[in-house]
CSV table of C-alpha atoms in Angstrom, one decimal:
chain,number,residue,atom,x,y,z
T,1,MET,CA,0.0,0.0,0.0
T,2,LYS,CA,2.8,2.3,1.0
T,3,LYS,CA,4.7,1.5,-2.2
T,4,SER,CA,1.6,2.2,-4.4
T,5,LEU,CA,1.3,5.6,-2.7
T,6,VAL,CA,4.9,6.4,-3.4
T,7,ILE,CA,4.4,5.5,-7.1
T,8,LEU,CA,1.2,7.5,-7.3
T,9,LEU,CA,2.9,10.5,-5.6
T,10,ALA,CA,5.9,10.3,-8.0
T,11,ALA,CA,3.6,10.1,-11.0
T,12,THR,CA,1.6,13.1,-9.8
T,13,LEU,CA,4.8,15.1,-9.2
T,14,GLY,CA,6.0,14.1,-12.7
T,15,LEU,CA,2.8,15.3,-14.3
T,16,ALA,CA,3.0,18.6,-12.4
T,17,ALA,CA,6.5,19.1,-13.6
T,18,CYS,CA,5.3,18.6,-17.2
T,19,ASN,CA,2.6,21.2,-16.7
T,20,THR,CA,4.9,23.7,-15.1
T,21,GLU,CA,5.6,26.9,-17.2
T,22,LYS,CA,9.3,27.2,-17.9
T,23,LYS,CA,11.3,30.4,-18.4
T,24,GLY,CA,13.3,30.9,-21.6
T,25,PRO,CA,15.6,33.7,-22.9
T,26,GLY,CA,14.2,37.2,-23.4
T,27,GLY,CA,11.4,36.8,-21.0
T,28,LEU,CA,10.0,33.8,-22.9
T,29,LEU,CA,7.6,31.5,-21.0
T,30,TYR,CA,6.7,28.1,-22.4
T,31,LYS,CA,5.0,24.8,-21.6
T,32,ILE,CA,5.4,21.6,-23.6
T,33,HIS,CA,2.1,19.7,-23.4
T,34,LYS,CA,3.4,16.6,-25.4
T,35,SER,CA,6.8,15.7,-26.7
T,36,GLU,CA,7.6,13.0,-29.2
T,37,GLY,CA,11.2,13.1,-28.3
T,38,LYS,CA,12.4,13.8,-31.8
T,39,GLU,CA,15.3,16.0,-32.9
T,40,LYS,CA,14.8,19.6,-32.1
T,41,ILE,CA,14.1,22.2,-34.8
T,42,LYS,CA,17.2,24.0,-36.1
T,43,GLU,CA,17.8,27.2,-38.1
T,44,GLY,CA,17.3,26.3,-41.8
T,45,ASP,CA,14.6,23.7,-41.2
T,46,VAL,CA,11.2,24.1,-42.8
T,47,VAL,CA,8.3,23.4,-40.4
T,48,LYS,CA,4.6,22.8,-40.9
T,49,LEU,CA,2.6,23.8,-37.9
T,50,ASN,CA,-0.9,24.6,-36.6
T,51,PHE,CA,-1.4,27.3,-34.1
T,52,ILE,CA,-3.8,29.4,-32.1
T,53,GLN,CA,-2.8,33.0,-31.4
T,54,LYS,CA,-4.2,34.8,-28.4
T,55,ASN,CA,-3.7,37.8,-26.2
T,56,GLU,CA,-3.5,37.5,-22.4
T,57,ARG,CA,-7.2,37.9,-22.0
T,58,ASP,CA,-7.7,34.7,-24.0
T,59,SER,CA,-9.1,36.4,-27.0
T,60,ILE,CA,-8.3,34.4,-30.2
T,61,LEU,CA,-6.6,36.6,-32.7
T,62,GLY,CA,-5.9,33.9,-35.3
T,63,SER,CA,-6.2,30.2,-35.7
T,64,THR,CA,-5.1,27.8,-38.4
T,65,TYR,CA,-7.7,25.4,-37.1
T,66,ASP,CA,-10.5,27.9,-38.1
T,67,SER,CA,-9.1,28.2,-41.6
T,68,GLU,CA,-8.2,24.5,-41.6
T,69,GLN,CA,-4.9,25.4,-43.2
T,70,ALA,CA,-1.6,24.7,-41.4
T,71,GLN,CA,1.3,27.2,-42.0
T,72,ILE,CA,4.6,26.5,-43.6
T,73,PHE,CA,7.4,28.3,-41.7
T,74,PRO,CA,11.1,28.4,-42.8
T,75,VAL,CA,13.1,28.8,-39.6
T,76,GLY,CA,15.5,31.6,-40.1
T,77,LYS,CA,18.3,33.1,-37.9
T,78,LYS,CA,16.9,34.6,-34.7
T,79,GLN,CA,17.0,38.4,-34.4
T,80,TYR,CA,17.1,38.2,-30.6
T,81,ALA,CA,16.9,35.7,-27.8
T,82,GLY,CA,13.3,34.7,-27.2
T,83,ASP,CA,11.9,35.6,-30.6
T,84,MET,CA,9.7,33.3,-32.8
T,85,GLN,CA,12.7,31.8,-34.6
T,86,ASP,CA,14.4,31.1,-31.2
T,87,VAL,CA,11.4,29.5,-29.5
T,88,LEU,CA,10.8,27.0,-32.3
T,89,THR,CA,14.2,25.4,-31.5
T,90,LEU,CA,12.8,24.2,-28.2
T,91,PHE,CA,10.4,21.8,-30.1
T,92,GLY,CA,10.6,18.8,-32.4
T,93,GLU,CA,8.2,17.1,-34.9
T,94,GLY,CA,5.0,16.0,-33.2
T,95,ASP,CA,5.4,18.3,-30.2
T,96,SER,CA,2.6,20.5,-28.9
T,97,ALA,CA,3.2,23.4,-26.6
T,98,THR,CA,2.1,26.8,-25.5
T,99,PHE,CA,4.6,29.7,-25.4
T,100,LYS,CA,4.4,33.4,-24.5
T,101,ILE,CA,6.6,35.9,-26.3
T,102,ASN,CA,7.4,38.9,-24.2
T,103,LEU,CA,6.1,42.0,-26.0
T,104,ASP,CA,8.4,44.4,-24.1
T,105,THR,CA,11.4,42.4,-25.3
T,106,MET,CA,10.1,42.4,-28.8
T,107,ALA,CA,9.5,46.2,-28.7
T,108,PHE,CA,13.0,46.8,-27.4
T,109,HIS,CA,14.8,44.7,-30.0
T,110,THR,CA,12.7,45.7,-33.0
T,111,LYS,CA,12.6,49.4,-32.0
T,112,GLN,CA,8.9,49.3,-32.7
T,113,PRO,CA,6.1,50.1,-30.2
T,114,LYS,CA,3.7,47.5,-29.1
T,115,PRO,CA,0.7,47.1,-31.4
T,116,GLU,CA,-2.4,48.9,-30.2
T,117,MET,CA,-4.2,45.7,-29.6
T,118,PHE,CA,-1.5,44.6,-27.2
T,119,LYS,CA,-1.0,47.9,-25.3
T,120,ASN,CA,-2.3,46.3,-22.0
T,121,ASP,CA,-0.6,43.0,-22.5
T,122,LYS,CA,2.8,41.7,-21.6
T,123,TYR,CA,2.7,38.6,-23.8
T,124,ILE,CA,1.4,37.3,-27.1
T,125,VAL,CA,0.4,33.7,-26.6
T,126,PHE,CA,0.7,30.8,-29.1
T,127,THR,CA,-0.5,27.2,-28.7
T,128,VAL,CA,1.3,25.2,-31.4
T,129,LYS,CA,1.4,21.7,-32.9
T,130,ILE,CA,4.5,20.9,-34.9
T,131,GLU,CA,3.0,18.8,-37.7
T,132,LYS,CA,6.2,18.3,-39.8
T,133,VAL,CA,9.9,19.2,-39.7
T,134,PHE,CA,11.7,19.0,-43.0
T,135,LYS,CA,15.4,18.9,-42.4
T,136,LYS,CA,18.4,19.6,-44.6
T,137,GLY,CA,20.9,16.8,-45.1
T,138,PRO,CA,24.4,17.3,-43.5
T,139,LYS,CA,26.1,17.9,-46.8
T,140,GLU,CA,23.1,18.9,-48.9
T,141,ALA,CA,23.4,22.0,-51.1
T,142,ASP,CA,21.0,24.8,-50.4
T,143,SER,CA,19.5,24.6,-53.9
T,144,THR,CA,19.0,20.9,-53.6
T,145,PHE,CA,17.3,21.2,-50.2
T,146,GLN,CA,15.1,24.1,-51.3
T,147,LYS,CA,13.9,22.0,-54.3
T,148,ARG,CA,13.3,18.9,-52.2
T,149,ALA,CA,11.4,20.9,-49.6
T,150,GLY,CA,9.4,22.7,-52.3
T,151,ASP,CA,8.4,19.4,-54.0
T,152,PHE,CA,7.5,17.8,-50.6
T,153,PHE,CA,5.3,20.7,-49.4
T,154,GLN,CA,3.7,21.1,-52.8
T,155,ALA,CA,2.6,17.5,-52.8
T,156,ASP,CA,1.6,17.8,-49.2
T,157,TYR,CA,-0.5,20.9,-50.0
T,158,LYS,CA,-2.2,19.0,-52.9
T,159,ALA,CA,-3.1,16.1,-50.6
T,160,ASP,CA,-4.6,18.6,-48.1
T,161,MET,CA,-6.6,20.3,-50.8
T,162,ASP,CA,-8.0,17.0,-52.1
T,163,LYS,CA,-9.0,16.1,-48.6
T,164,LYS,CA,-10.7,19.5,-48.1
T,165,LYS,CA,-12.6,19.2,-51.4
T,166,ALA,CA,-13.8,15.7,-50.5
T,167,ALA,CA,-14.9,16.8,-47.1
T,168,GLU,CA,-17.0,19.9,-48.2
T,169,PRO,CA,-20.3,18.1,-48.9
T,170,THR,CA,-20.2,16.5,-45.5
T,171,LYS,CA,-19.6,19.8,-43.8
T,172,ILE,CA,-22.6,21.3,-45.5
T,173,LYS,CA,-24.8,18.3,-44.7
T,174,THR,CA,-23.7,18.3,-41.1
T,175,PHE,CA,-24.4,22.0,-40.6
T,176,ILE,CA,-27.9,21.7,-42.1
T,177,GLU,CA,-28.7,18.6,-39.9
T,178,ASP,CA,-27.3,20.1,-36.7
T,179,ASN,CA,-29.4,23.2,-37.2
T,180,ASN,CA,-32.6,21.4,-38.3
T,181,LEU,CA,-32.8,23.6,-41.5
T,182,LYS,CA,-35.5,22.9,-44.1
T,183,VAL,CA,-33.4,24.1,-47.0
T,184,GLN,CA,-34.3,24.6,-50.7
T,185,THR,CA,-31.6,24.0,-53.3
T,186,SER,CA,-31.2,26.1,-56.4
T,187,ALA,CA,-29.9,24.9,-59.8
T,188,SER,CA,-26.5,26.3,-59.0
T,189,GLY,CA,-26.2,24.3,-55.8
T,190,LEU,CA,-26.9,27.2,-53.4
T,191,GLN,CA,-28.9,25.9,-50.4
T,192,TYR,CA,-31.1,28.4,-48.5
T,193,VAL,CA,-33.9,29.1,-46.1
T,194,ILE,CA,-36.1,32.2,-46.6
T,195,THR,CA,-37.2,33.3,-43.2
T,196,THR,CA,-38.9,36.5,-44.3
T,197,PRO,CA,-39.8,36.9,-48.0
T,198,GLY,CA,-40.0,40.7,-47.9
T,199,SER,CA,-41.8,42.9,-50.5
T,200,GLY,CA,-42.8,41.5,-53.9
T,201,GLU,CA,-40.1,43.3,-55.9
T,202,LYS,CA,-36.7,41.7,-55.7
T,203,ALA,CA,-33.3,43.0,-56.6
T,204,VAL,CA,-31.7,42.3,-60.0
T,205,ASP,CA,-28.2,42.7,-61.4
T,206,GLY,CA,-27.2,46.4,-61.4
T,207,ASP,CA,-29.4,47.4,-58.5
T,208,THR,CA,-27.8,48.6,-55.3
T,209,VAL,CA,-28.9,46.9,-52.1
T,210,SER,CA,-28.4,47.9,-48.5
T,211,VAL,CA,-28.0,44.7,-46.4
T,212,ASN,CA,-27.3,43.6,-42.9
T,213,TYR,CA,-25.3,40.3,-42.9
T,214,THR,CA,-23.3,37.9,-40.8
T,215,GLY,CA,-21.0,35.4,-42.3
T,216,LYS,CA,-19.7,32.3,-40.5
T,217,PHE,CA,-18.1,29.0,-41.1
T,218,THR,CA,-19.9,25.6,-41.1
T,219,LYS,CA,-17.5,24.3,-38.5
T,220,LYS,CA,-17.6,25.0,-34.8
T,221,GLY,CA,-14.7,26.5,-33.0
T,222,GLU,CA,-13.1,25.6,-29.6
T,223,ASP,CA,-16.0,27.3,-27.9
T,224,LYS,CA,-18.5,25.0,-29.6
T,225,LYS,CA,-19.9,28.0,-31.6
T,226,TYR,CA,-19.8,28.6,-35.3
T,227,LYS,CA,-16.9,30.9,-36.0
T,228,ILE,CA,-18.1,34.3,-37.4
T,229,PHE,CA,-15.6,35.8,-39.8
T,230,ASP,CA,-17.4,39.0,-40.8
T,231,THR,CA,-20.6,40.9,-39.9
T,232,SER,CA,-22.2,44.3,-40.4
T,233,ASP,CA,-23.5,44.2,-36.9
T,234,GLU,CA,-21.1,45.9,-34.5
T,235,LYS,CA,-22.5,44.1,-31.4
T,236,VAL,CA,-22.1,40.7,-33.0
T,237,ALA,CA,-18.6,41.7,-34.2
T,238,LYS,CA,-17.5,42.6,-30.6
T,239,GLU,CA,-19.0,39.4,-29.2
T,240,ALA,CA,-17.3,37.3,-31.9
T,241,LYS,CA,-14.0,39.2,-31.4
T,242,VAL,CA,-13.8,40.3,-35.1
T,243,HIS,CA,-14.5,44.0,-34.3
T,244,GLN,CA,-12.6,46.5,-36.4
T,245,PRO,CA,-12.2,49.9,-34.8
T,246,GLY,CA,-13.0,52.7,-37.3
T,247,ARG,CA,-14.9,50.5,-39.6
T,248,PRO,CA,-18.5,51.7,-40.3
T,249,TYR,CA,-21.1,49.1,-39.1
T,250,GLY,CA,-24.8,48.9,-39.9
T,251,PRO,CA,-26.5,48.4,-43.3
T,252,THR,CA,-23.9,48.0,-46.0
T,253,LYS,CA,-24.5,49.1,-49.6
T,254,MET,CA,-23.3,46.8,-52.5
T,255,VAL,CA,-24.1,46.4,-56.1
T,256,VAL,CA,-26.0,43.3,-57.1
T,257,GLY,CA,-23.7,41.2,-59.3
T,258,GLY,CA,-20.6,42.6,-57.8
T,259,THR,CA,-20.2,39.9,-55.1
T,260,VAL,CA,-19.3,36.2,-55.2
T,261,PRO,CA,-22.0,34.2,-57.0
T,262,GLY,CA,-23.6,32.6,-53.9
T,263,PHE,CA,-24.0,35.9,-52.1
T,264,THR,CA,-25.4,37.6,-55.2
T,265,GLU,CA,-27.9,34.8,-55.8
T,266,ALA,CA,-29.0,34.9,-52.1
T,267,ILE,CA,-29.8,38.6,-52.0
T,268,LYS,CA,-32.0,38.2,-55.2
T,269,LEU,CA,-34.2,35.6,-53.5
T,270,VAL,CA,-36.0,38.1,-51.2
T,271,GLY,CA,-37.5,41.6,-51.5
T,272,LYS,CA,-37.0,44.7,-49.4
T,273,GLY,CA,-37.3,43.7,-45.7
T,274,GLY,CA,-36.6,40.0,-46.6
T,275,LYS,CA,-34.3,37.7,-44.7
T,276,VAL,CA,-32.5,34.6,-46.0
T,277,THR,CA,-29.9,32.2,-44.6
T,278,ALA,CA,-27.7,31.0,-47.4
T,279,ILE,CA,-25.3,28.0,-47.3
T,280,ILE,CA,-22.8,28.8,-50.0
T,281,PRO,CA,-20.5,26.0,-51.4
T,282,SER,CA,-17.0,27.1,-52.2
T,283,LYS,CA,-17.7,26.9,-55.9
T,284,LEU,CA,-20.1,29.8,-55.4
T,285,GLY,CA,-17.8,31.5,-52.9
T,286,TYR,CA,-14.1,31.8,-52.5
T,287,GLY,CA,-13.3,28.5,-54.4
T,288,GLU,CA,-10.1,26.5,-54.2
T,289,GLN,CA,-8.0,29.6,-53.4
T,290,GLY,CA,-9.9,31.0,-50.4
T,291,GLY,CA,-9.1,34.6,-49.2
T,292,GLY,CA,-8.2,36.3,-46.0
T,293,PRO,CA,-9.6,34.2,-43.1
T,294,ILE,CA,-11.5,31.9,-45.6
T,295,GLY,CA,-9.6,28.8,-46.4
T,296,PRO,CA,-9.7,26.8,-49.7
T,297,PHE,CA,-12.8,24.8,-50.3
T,298,SER,CA,-14.6,26.4,-47.4
T,299,PRO,CA,-18.4,26.4,-47.5
T,300,LEU,CA,-19.9,29.5,-45.8
T,301,VAL,CA,-23.1,30.5,-44.2
T,302,PHE,CA,-24.6,34.0,-44.5
T,303,ASP,CA,-27.6,35.4,-42.6
T,304,ILE,CA,-28.7,38.3,-44.8
T,305,GLU,CA,-31.4,41.0,-44.4
T,306,VAL,CA,-32.2,43.2,-47.4
T,307,VAL,CA,-32.9,46.5,-45.8
T,308,ASP,CA,-33.4,48.5,-49.1
T,309,ILE,CA,-33.3,48.1,-52.9
T,310,ILE,CA,-32.1,51.1,-54.8
T,311,LYS,CA,-32.8,51.1,-58.6
T,312,PRO,CA,-30.3,52.9,-60.8
T,313,LYS,CA,-31.5,56.2,-62.2
T,314,ALA,CA,-32.6,56.2,-65.8
T,315,GLY,CA,-29.7,56.9,-68.1
T,316,THR,CA,-26.9,56.3,-65.5
T,317,ALA,CA,-24.6,53.4,-65.3
T,318,PRO,CA,-24.6,51.5,-61.9
T,319,ALA,CA,-21.9,52.4,-59.5
T,320,PRO,CA,-19.0,49.9,-59.1
T,321,ALA,CA,-19.3,47.4,-56.4
T,322,PRO,CA,-17.3,48.3,-53.2
T,323,ALA,CA,-14.7,45.9,-52.0
T,324,ALA,CA,-16.5,43.4,-49.7
T,325,PRO,CA,-15.8,43.8,-46.0
T,326,ALA,CA,-15.4,40.1,-45.3
T,327,ALA,CA,-13.6,40.0,-42.0
T,328,GLY,CA,-11.5,42.9,-43.1
T,329,HIS,CA,-8.9,40.6,-44.4
T,330,ALA,CA,-10.8,39.7,-47.5
T,331,ALA,CA,-11.6,43.3,-48.2
T,332,ASN,CA,-7.9,44.2,-47.9
T,333,ASP,CA,-7.1,41.4,-50.4
T,334,GLY,CA,-9.6,42.7,-52.9
T,335,HIS,CA,-12.0,39.8,-52.5
T,336,LYS,CA,-15.7,40.2,-52.6
T,337,HIS,CA,-18.6,38.4,-50.9
């Protein structure tokens, strides 16, 4: 009995040690959740990793799990002790960890002030999973290694895309079933639910519409909620932590025909005052390329309210469509809904 107690105590202490936050150079803090015991990452390696980026208040600022697209990261020479290049050398392939990069150290060495979003934070927090470490051979020429790494990750990317493409119909089906939606399906493949038909007259190409909208993914995030990537509702934006200070919220004007096909088709389904939920397959959205926070082969869901329909004045050409505000990122990339 006493021996069992000793073993249990030792195991408990060992577990506590694994979960203890360790100190690194430059004010770095880190915790390795799981280690595969493989060779550590070195300068010159190319790594594939998934990550969640947060501030100290646990607000998610970015996640490869949301976009379902791991990042490829060539490990360069560290600029200072405790920077991103430096911290990766603590891990190997298959490891998962959380680390906190000291923002004051970063500001000191880069000679740049803290970003406004981190003005009240001491750390930027990353939780990472090292999916693959591609290593250079001991006597391998740089050009040979770069070609070998390029070929590997190109093939890896294609395999990922094939997997995402194959999974898309299931994502849409699961979303519809989980939300008990009675959808209609158009000839194009758009699936939709009209909750309020609105007035009899509907928008056509060339009209300008004023809409309220919220766009989200079909996959739930860590909080078990569907991740919102863009919205015209400021309250919703703040709750979803996608708020952009300085951006005008409220009804948004856009030209019918100037958005991605699925969004255009959806707003033409209802009249003024109408509301529709549209499940847009990637072929009617951002396709195999994606854009901003929207990954390749990502089906999207938009809740849309057509606030007003504005017909062009006789003899005048319709105004050009504005860049769509999808999550800010897509707008900046020149993509449209």
